[in-house]
PDB file of C-alpha atoms in Angstrom:
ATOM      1  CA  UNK A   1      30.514-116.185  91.436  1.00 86.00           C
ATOM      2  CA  UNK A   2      28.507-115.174  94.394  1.00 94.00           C
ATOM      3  CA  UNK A   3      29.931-115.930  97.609  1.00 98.00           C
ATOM      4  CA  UNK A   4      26.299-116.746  99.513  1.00 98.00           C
ATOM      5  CA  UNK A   5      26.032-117.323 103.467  1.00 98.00           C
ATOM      6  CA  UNK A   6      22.167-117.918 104.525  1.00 98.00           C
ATOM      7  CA  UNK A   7      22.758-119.273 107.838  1.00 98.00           C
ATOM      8  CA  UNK A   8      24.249-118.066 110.882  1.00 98.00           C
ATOM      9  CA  UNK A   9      23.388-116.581 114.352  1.00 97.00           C
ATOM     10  CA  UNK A  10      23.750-113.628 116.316  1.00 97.00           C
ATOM     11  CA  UNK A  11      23.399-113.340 120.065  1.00 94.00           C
ATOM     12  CA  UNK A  12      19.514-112.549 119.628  1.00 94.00           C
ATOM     13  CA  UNK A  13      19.753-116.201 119.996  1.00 92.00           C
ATOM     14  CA  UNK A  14      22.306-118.665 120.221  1.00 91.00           C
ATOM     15  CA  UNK A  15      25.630-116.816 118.603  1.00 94.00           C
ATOM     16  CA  UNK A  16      28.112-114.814 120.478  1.00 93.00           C
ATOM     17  CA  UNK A  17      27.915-111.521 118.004  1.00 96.00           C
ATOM     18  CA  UNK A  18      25.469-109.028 117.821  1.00 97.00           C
ATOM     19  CA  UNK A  19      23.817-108.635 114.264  1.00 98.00           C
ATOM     20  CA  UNK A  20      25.545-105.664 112.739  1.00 98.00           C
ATOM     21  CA  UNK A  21      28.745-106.963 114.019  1.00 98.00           C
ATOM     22  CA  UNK A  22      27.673-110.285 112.824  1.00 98.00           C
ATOM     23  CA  UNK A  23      26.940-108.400 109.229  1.00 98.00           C
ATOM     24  CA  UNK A  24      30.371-107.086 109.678  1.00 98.00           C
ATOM     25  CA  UNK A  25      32.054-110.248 109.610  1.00 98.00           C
ATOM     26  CA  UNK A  26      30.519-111.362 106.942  1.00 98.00           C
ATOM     27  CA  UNK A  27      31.344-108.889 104.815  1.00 98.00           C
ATOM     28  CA  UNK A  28      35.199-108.942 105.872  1.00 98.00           C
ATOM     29  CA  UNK A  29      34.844-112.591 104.597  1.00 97.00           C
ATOM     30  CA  UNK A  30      33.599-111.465 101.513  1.00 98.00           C
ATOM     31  CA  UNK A  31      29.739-112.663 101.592  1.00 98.00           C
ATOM     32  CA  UNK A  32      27.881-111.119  98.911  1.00 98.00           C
ATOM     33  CA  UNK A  33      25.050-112.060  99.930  1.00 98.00           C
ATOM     34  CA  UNK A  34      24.167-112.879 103.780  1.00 98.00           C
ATOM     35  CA  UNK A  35      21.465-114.102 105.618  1.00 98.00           C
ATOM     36  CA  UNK A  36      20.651-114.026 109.734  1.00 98.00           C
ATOM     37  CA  UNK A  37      18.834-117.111 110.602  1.00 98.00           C
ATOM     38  CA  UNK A  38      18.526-116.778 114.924  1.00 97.00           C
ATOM     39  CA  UNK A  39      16.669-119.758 116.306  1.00 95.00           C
ATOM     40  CA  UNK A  40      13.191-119.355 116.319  1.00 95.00           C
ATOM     41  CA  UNK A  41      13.585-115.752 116.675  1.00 96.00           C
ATOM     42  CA  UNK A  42      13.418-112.688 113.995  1.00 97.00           C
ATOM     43  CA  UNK A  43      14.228-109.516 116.062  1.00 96.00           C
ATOM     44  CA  UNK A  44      17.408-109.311 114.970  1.00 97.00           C
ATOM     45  CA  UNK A  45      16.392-108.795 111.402  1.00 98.00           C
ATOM     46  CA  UNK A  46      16.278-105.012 110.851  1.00 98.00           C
ATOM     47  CA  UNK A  47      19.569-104.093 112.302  1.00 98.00           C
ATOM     48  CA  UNK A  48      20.904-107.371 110.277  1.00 98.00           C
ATOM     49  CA  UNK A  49      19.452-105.739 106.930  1.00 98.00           C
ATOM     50  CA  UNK A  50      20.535-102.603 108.048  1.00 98.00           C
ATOM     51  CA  UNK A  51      23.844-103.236 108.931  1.00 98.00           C
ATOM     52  CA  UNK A  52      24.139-105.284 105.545  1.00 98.00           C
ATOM     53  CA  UNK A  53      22.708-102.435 103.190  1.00 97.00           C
ATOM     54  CA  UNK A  54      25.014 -99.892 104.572  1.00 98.00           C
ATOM     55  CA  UNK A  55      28.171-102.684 104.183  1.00 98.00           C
ATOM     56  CA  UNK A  56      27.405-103.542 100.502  1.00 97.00           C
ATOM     57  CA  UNK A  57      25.892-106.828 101.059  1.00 98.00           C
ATOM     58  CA  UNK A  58      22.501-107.985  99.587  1.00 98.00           C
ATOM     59  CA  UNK A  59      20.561-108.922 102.451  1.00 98.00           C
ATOM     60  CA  UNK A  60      17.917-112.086 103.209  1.00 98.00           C
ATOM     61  CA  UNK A  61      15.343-112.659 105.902  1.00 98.00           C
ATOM     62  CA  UNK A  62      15.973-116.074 107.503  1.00 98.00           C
ATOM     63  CA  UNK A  63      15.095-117.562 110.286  1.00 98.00           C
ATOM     64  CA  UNK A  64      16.062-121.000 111.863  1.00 98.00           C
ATOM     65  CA  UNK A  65      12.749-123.082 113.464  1.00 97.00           C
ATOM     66  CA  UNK A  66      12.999-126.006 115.710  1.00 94.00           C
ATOM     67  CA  UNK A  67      11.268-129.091 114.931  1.00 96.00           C
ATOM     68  CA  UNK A  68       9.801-132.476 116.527  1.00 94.00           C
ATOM     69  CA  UNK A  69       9.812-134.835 113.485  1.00 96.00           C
ATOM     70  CA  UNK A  70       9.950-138.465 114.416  1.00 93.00           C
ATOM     71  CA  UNK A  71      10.707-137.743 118.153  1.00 88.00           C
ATOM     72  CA  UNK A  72      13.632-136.115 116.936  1.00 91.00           C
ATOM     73  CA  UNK A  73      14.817-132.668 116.467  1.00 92.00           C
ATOM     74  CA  UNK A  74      15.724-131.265 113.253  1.00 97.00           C
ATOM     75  CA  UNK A  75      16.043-127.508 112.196  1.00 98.00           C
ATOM     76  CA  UNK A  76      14.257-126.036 108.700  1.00 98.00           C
ATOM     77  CA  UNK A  77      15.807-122.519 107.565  1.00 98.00           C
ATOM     78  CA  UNK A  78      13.368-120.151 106.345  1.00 98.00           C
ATOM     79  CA  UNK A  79      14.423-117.586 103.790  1.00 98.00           C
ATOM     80  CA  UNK A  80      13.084-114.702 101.748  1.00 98.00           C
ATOM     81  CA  UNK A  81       9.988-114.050 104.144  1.00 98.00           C
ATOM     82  CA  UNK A  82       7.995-110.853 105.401  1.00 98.00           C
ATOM     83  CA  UNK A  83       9.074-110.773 108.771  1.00 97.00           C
ATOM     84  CA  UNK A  84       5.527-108.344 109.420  1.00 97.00           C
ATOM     85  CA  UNK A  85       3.741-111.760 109.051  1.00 98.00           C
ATOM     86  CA  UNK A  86       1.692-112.114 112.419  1.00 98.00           C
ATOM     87  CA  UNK A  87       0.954-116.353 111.754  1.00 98.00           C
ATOM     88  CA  UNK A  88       4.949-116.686 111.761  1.00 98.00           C
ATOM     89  CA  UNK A  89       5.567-114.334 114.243  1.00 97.00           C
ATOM     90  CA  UNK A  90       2.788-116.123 116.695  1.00 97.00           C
ATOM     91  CA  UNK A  91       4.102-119.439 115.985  1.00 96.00           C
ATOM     92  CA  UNK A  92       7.944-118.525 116.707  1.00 96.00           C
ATOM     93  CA  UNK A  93       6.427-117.223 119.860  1.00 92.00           C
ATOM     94  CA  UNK A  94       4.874-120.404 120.652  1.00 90.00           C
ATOM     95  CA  UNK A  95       8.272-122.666 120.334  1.00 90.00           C
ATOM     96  CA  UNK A  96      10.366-120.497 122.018  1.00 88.00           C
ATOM     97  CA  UNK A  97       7.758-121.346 124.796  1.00 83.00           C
ATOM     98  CA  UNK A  98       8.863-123.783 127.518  1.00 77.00           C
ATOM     99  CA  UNK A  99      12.637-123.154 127.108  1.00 82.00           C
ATOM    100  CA  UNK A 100      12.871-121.735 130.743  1.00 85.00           C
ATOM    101  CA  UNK A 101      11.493-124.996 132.459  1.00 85.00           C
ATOM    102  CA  UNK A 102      13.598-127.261 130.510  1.00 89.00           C
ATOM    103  CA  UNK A 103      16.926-125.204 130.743  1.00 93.00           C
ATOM    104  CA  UNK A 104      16.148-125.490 134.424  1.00 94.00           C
ATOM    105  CA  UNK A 105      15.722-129.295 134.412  1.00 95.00           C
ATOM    106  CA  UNK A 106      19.177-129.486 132.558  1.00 96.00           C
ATOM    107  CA  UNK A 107      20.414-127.390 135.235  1.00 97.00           C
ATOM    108  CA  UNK A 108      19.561-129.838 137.983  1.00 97.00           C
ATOM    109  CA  UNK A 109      20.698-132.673 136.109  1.00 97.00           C
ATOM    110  CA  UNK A 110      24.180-131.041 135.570  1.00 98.00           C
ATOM    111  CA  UNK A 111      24.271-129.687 139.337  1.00 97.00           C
ATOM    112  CA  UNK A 112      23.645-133.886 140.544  1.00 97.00           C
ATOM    113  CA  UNK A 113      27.381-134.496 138.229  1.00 97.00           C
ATOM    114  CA  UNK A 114      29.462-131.459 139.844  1.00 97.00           C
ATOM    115  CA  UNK A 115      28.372-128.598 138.020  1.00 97.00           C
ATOM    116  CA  UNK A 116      26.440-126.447 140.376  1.00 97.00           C
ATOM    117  CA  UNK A 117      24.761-122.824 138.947  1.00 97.00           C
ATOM    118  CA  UNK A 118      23.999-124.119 135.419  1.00 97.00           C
ATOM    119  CA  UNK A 119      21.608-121.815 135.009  1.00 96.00           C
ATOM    120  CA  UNK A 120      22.738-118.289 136.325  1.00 95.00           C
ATOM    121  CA  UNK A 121      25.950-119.725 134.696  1.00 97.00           C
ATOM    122  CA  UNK A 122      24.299-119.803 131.050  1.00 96.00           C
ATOM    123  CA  UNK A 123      22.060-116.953 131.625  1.00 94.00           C
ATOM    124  CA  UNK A 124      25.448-114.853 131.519  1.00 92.00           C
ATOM    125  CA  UNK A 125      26.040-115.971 127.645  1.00 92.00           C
ATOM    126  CA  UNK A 126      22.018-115.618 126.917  1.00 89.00           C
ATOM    127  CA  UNK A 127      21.503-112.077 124.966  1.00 75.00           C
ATOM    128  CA  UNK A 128      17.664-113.007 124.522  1.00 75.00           C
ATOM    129  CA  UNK A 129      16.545-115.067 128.249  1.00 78.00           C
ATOM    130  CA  UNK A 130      13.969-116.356 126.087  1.00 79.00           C
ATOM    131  CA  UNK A 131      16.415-118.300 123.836  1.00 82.00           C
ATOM    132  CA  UNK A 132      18.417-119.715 126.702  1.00 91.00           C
ATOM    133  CA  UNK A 133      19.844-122.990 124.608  1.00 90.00           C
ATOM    134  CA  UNK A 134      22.332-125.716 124.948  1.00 93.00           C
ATOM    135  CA  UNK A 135      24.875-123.917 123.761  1.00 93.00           C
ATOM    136  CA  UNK A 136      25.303-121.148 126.894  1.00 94.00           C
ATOM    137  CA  UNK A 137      25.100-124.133 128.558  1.00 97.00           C
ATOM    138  CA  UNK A 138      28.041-125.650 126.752  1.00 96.00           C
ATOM    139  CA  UNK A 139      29.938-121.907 127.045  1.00 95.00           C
ATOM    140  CA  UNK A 140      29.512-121.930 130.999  1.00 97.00           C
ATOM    141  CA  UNK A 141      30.787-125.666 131.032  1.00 98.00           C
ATOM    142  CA  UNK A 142      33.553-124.372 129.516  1.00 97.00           C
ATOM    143  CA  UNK A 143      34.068-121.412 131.751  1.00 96.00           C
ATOM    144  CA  UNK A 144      34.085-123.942 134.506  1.00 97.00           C
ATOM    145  CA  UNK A 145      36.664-126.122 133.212  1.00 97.00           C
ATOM    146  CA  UNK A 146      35.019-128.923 132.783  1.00 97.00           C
ATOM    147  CA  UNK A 147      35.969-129.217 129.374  1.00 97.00           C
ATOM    148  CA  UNK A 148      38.156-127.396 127.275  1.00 95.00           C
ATOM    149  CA  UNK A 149      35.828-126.192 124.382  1.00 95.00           C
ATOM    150  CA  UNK A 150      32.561-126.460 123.319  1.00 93.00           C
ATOM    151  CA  UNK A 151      32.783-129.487 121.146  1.00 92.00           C
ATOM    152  CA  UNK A 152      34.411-131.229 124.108  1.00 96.00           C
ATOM    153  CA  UNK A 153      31.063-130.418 126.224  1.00 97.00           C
ATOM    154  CA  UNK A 154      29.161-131.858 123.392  1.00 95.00           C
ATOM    155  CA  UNK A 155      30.346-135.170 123.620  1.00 96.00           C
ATOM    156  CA  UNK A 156      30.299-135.727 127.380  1.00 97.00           C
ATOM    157  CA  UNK A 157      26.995-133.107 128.239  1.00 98.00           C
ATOM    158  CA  UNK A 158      23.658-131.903 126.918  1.00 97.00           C
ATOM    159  CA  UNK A 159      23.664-134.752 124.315  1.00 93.00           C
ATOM    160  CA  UNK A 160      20.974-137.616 124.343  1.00 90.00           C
ATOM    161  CA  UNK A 161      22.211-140.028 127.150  1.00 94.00           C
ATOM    162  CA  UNK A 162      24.582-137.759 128.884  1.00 96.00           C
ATOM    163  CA  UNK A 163      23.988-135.148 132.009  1.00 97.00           C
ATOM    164  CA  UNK A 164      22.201-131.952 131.300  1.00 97.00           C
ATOM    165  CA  UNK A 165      19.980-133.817 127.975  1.00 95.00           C
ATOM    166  CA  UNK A 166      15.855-132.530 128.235  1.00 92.00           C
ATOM    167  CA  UNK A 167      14.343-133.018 125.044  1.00 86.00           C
ATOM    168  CA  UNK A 168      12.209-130.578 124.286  1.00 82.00           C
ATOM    169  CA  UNK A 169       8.718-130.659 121.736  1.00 81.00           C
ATOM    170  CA  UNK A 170       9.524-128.123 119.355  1.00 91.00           C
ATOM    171  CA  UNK A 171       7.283-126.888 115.890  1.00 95.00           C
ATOM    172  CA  UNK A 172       5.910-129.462 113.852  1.00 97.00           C
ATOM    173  CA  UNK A 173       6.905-130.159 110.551  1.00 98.00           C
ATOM    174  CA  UNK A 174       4.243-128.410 108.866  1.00 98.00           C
ATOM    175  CA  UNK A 175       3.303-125.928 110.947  1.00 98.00           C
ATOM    176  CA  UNK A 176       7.096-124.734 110.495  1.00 98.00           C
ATOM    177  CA  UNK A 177       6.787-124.736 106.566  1.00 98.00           C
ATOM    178  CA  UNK A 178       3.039-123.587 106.593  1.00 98.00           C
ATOM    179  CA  UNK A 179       4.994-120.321 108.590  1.00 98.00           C
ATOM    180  CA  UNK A 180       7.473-120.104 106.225  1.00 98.00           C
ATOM    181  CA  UNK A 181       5.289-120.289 103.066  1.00 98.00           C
ATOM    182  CA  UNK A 182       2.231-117.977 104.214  1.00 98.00           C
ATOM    183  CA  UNK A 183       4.688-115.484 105.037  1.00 98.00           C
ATOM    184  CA  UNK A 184       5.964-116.048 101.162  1.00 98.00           C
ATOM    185  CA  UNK A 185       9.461-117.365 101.880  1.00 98.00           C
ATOM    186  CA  UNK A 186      10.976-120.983 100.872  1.00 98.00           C
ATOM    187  CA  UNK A 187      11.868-123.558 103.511  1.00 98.00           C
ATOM    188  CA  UNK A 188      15.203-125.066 103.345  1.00 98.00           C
ATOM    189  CA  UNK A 189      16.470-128.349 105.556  1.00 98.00           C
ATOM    190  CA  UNK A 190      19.578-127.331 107.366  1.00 98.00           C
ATOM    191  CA  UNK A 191      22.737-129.400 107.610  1.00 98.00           C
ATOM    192  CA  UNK A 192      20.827-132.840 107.136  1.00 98.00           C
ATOM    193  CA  UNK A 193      24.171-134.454 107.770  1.00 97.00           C
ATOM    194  CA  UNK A 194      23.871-133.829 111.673  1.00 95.00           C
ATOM    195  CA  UNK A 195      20.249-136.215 112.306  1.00 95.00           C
ATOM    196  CA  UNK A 196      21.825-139.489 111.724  1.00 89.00           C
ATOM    197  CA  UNK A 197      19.186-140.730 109.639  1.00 95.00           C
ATOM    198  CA  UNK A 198      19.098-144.097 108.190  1.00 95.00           C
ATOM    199  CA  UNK A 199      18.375-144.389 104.036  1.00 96.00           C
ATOM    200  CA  UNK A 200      15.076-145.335 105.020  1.00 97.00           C
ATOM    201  CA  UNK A 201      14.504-142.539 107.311  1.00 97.00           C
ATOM    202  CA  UNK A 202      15.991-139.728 105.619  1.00 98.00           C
ATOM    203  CA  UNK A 203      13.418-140.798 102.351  1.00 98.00           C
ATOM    204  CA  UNK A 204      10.416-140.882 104.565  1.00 98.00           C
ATOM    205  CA  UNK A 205      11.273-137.343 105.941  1.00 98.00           C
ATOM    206  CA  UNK A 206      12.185-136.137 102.964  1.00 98.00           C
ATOM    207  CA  UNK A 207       9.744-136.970 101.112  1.00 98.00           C
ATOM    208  CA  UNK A 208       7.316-135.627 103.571  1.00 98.00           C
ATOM    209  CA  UNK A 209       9.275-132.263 103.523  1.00 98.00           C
ATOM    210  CA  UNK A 210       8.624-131.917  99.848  1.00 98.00           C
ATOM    211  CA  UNK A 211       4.954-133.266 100.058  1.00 98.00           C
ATOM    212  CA  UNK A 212       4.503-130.372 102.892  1.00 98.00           C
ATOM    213  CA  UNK A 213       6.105-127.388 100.157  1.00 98.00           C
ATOM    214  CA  UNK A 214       9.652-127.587 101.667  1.00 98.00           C
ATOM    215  CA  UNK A 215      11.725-126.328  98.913  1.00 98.00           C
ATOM    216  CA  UNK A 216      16.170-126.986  99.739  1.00 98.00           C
ATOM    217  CA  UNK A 217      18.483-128.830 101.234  1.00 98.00           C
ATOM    218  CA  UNK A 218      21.554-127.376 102.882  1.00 98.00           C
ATOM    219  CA  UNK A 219      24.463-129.184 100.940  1.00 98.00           C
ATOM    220  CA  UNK A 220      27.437-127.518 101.892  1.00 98.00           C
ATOM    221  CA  UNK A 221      27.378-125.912 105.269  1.00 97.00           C
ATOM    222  CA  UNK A 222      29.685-125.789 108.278  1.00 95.00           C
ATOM    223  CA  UNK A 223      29.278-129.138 110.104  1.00 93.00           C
ATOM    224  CA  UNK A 224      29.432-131.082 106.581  1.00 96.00           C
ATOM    225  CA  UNK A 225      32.385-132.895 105.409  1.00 95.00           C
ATOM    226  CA  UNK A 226      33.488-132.684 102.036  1.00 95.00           C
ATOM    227  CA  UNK A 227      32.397-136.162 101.195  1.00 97.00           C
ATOM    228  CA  UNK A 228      29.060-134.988 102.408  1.00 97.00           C
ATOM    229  CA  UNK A 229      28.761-132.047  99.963  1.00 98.00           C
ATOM    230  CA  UNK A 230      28.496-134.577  97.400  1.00 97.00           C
ATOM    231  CA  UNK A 231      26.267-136.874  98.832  1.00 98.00           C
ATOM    232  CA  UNK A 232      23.341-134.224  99.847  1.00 98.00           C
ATOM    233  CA  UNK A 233      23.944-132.631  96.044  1.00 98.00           C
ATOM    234  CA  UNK A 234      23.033-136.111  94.898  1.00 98.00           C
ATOM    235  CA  UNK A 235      20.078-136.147  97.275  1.00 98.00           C
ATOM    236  CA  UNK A 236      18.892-132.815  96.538  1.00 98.00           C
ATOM    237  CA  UNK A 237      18.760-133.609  92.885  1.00 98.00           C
ATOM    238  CA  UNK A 238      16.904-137.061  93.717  1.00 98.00           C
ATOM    239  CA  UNK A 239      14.161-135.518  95.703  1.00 98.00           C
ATOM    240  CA  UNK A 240      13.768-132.298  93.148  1.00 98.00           C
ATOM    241  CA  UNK A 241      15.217-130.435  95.837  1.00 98.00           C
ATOM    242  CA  UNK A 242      17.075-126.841  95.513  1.00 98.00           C
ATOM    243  CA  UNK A 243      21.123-126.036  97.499  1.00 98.00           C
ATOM    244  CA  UNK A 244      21.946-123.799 100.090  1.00 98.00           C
ATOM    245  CA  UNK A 245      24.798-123.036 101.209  1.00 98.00           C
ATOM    246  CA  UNK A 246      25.371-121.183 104.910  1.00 98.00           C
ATOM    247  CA  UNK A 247      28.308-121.355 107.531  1.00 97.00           C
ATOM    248  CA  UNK A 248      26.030-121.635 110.794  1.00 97.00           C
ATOM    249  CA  UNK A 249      28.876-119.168 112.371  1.00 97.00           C
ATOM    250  CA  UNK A 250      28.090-119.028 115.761  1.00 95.00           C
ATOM    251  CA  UNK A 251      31.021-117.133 117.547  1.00 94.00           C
ATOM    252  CA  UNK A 252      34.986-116.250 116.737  1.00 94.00           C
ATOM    253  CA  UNK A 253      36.985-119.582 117.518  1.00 86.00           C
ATOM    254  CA  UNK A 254      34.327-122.103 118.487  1.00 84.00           C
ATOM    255  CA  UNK A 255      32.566-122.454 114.556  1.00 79.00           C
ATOM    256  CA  UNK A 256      33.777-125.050 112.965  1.00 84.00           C
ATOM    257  CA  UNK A 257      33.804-122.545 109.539  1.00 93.00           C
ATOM    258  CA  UNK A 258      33.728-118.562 109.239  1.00 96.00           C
ATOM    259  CA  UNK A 259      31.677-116.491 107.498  1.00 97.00           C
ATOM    260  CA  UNK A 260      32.339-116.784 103.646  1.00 95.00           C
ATOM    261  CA  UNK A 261      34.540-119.272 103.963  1.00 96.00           C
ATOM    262  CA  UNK A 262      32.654-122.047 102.280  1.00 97.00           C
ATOM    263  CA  UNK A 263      33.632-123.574  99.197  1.00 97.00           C
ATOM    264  CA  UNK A 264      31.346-123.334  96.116  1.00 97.00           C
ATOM    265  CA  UNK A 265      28.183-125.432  96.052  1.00 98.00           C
ATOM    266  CA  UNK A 266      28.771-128.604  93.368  1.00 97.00           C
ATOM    267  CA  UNK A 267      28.164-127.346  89.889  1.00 96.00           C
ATOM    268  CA  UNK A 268      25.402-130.133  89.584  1.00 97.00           C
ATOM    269  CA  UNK A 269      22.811-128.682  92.305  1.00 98.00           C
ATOM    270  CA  UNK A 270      20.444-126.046  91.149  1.00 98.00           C
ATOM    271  CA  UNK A 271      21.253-122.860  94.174  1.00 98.00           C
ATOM    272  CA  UNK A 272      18.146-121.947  96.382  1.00 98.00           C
ATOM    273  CA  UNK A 273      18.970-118.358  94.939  1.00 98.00           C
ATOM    274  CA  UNK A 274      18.977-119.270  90.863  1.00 97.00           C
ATOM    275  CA  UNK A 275      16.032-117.191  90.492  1.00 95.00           C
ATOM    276  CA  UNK A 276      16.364-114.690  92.733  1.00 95.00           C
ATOM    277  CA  UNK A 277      15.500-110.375  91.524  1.00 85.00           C
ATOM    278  CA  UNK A 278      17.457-108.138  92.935  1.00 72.00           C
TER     279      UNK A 278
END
């Protein structure tokens, strides 16, 4: 059986590793088959499929986009693509746009609660400025000691109703998947466990999702429980709907799972790769 990770980030945006080293860990943790997917960014790809060629590994494009559905934000993986494709290239460019001015704003709000320097504090754990996120926020927090990890900042910062929170207006739902599909990959919805939708709401969006050509449903990935594996298999069967499977590593002791160490995908979900040439 295949061990598959398509999702996970290197420090071209949010993740602590650089992409070959990223490629690297995968490998030790015996992915077969690996996909980078940075937020909203793709320049990491090359030395990704480099670094994965030369280690063994059969390599994916992916890519992670942000986007407003519903005033909230939810993330759709994009896999198997032409990175060379100019429309999803332009429109990565345009929601990366505006992260500056809001990571300033969260900056303020955090210096008014006792955490002066926000900014030049998370710039330090920013490899691409133009990517500066929540989470080198949450890293500087840390180094403040303020809290004691990241998931401890999570729950008291940067979080809807707590210091340090800007929303932001990311892609829209089918501009993201209209990027994804003219540049002839298939767009997945990652970790749907983590947007707290209702029955209701989760039908509406999905079924909009699939209406739109969105193709998956992440069903086991890092921030899922195991009960959770089998409710999104039974969900991704309802709504026609093929299974990932991806980690989301981020960095070496603050992911919540490694590289490859996933368990298998339910044996009733067809796998996003079923069909796959290599």
């Amino acid at each position: 059986m295949l061990n598959v990770d398509l999702h996970c980030h290197s420090n071209v945006s949010d993740g602590a590793l650089a992409p070959a080293a990223l490629a690297a860990r995968a490998r030790a943790g015996g992915v077969d088959v690996w996909a980078l997917t940075d937020h909203d960014e793709i320049d990491g790809i090359s030395e990704a499929r480099e670094a994965a060629t030369a280690l063994g590994m059969r390599h994916v494009t992916g890519v992670e986009i942000s986007v407003t559905w519903a005033a909230r934000t939810v993330h759709i993986v994009g896999l198997k693509f032409d990175e060379r494709n100019q429309e999803l290239a332009e429109g990565l460019k345009h929601t990366r746009s505006g992260r500056e001015r809001r990571a300033r704003e969260m900056a303020a709000q955090l210096a008014a609660v006792g955490i002066p320097d926000a900014f030049e504090g998370a710039l330090k754990y920013v490899g691409n400025p133009d990517l500066i996120s929540r989470t080198h926020f949450a890293r500087y927090i840390v180094e403040t000691g303020a809290c004691k990890d990241v998931s401890e900042v999570f729950s008291n910062f940067l979080i809807d109703g707590k210091p340090g929170f800007v929303p932001h207006r990311w892609a829209a739902l089918k501009d993201a998947i209209g990027w994804i599909r003219g540049a002839g990959g298939i767009a997945i919805v990652a970790h749907p466990g983590r947007y707290d939708f209702d029955d209701l709401e989760l039908d509406v969006f999905l079924s909009e999702f699939k209406r739109l050509g969105g193709a998956g449903l992440e069903v086991v990935t890092g921030s899922h429980t195991e009960e959770e594996y089998g409710r999104f298999a039974t969900i991704a069967k309802r709504y026609g709907l093929l299974a990932s499977r991806g980690s989301d590593f981020h960095a070496p002791g603050e992911s919540q799972t490694d590289l490859g160490a996933l368990p298998p995908l339910p044996a009733s979900v067809v796998p996003v790769w079923h069909d796959w040439r290599w």
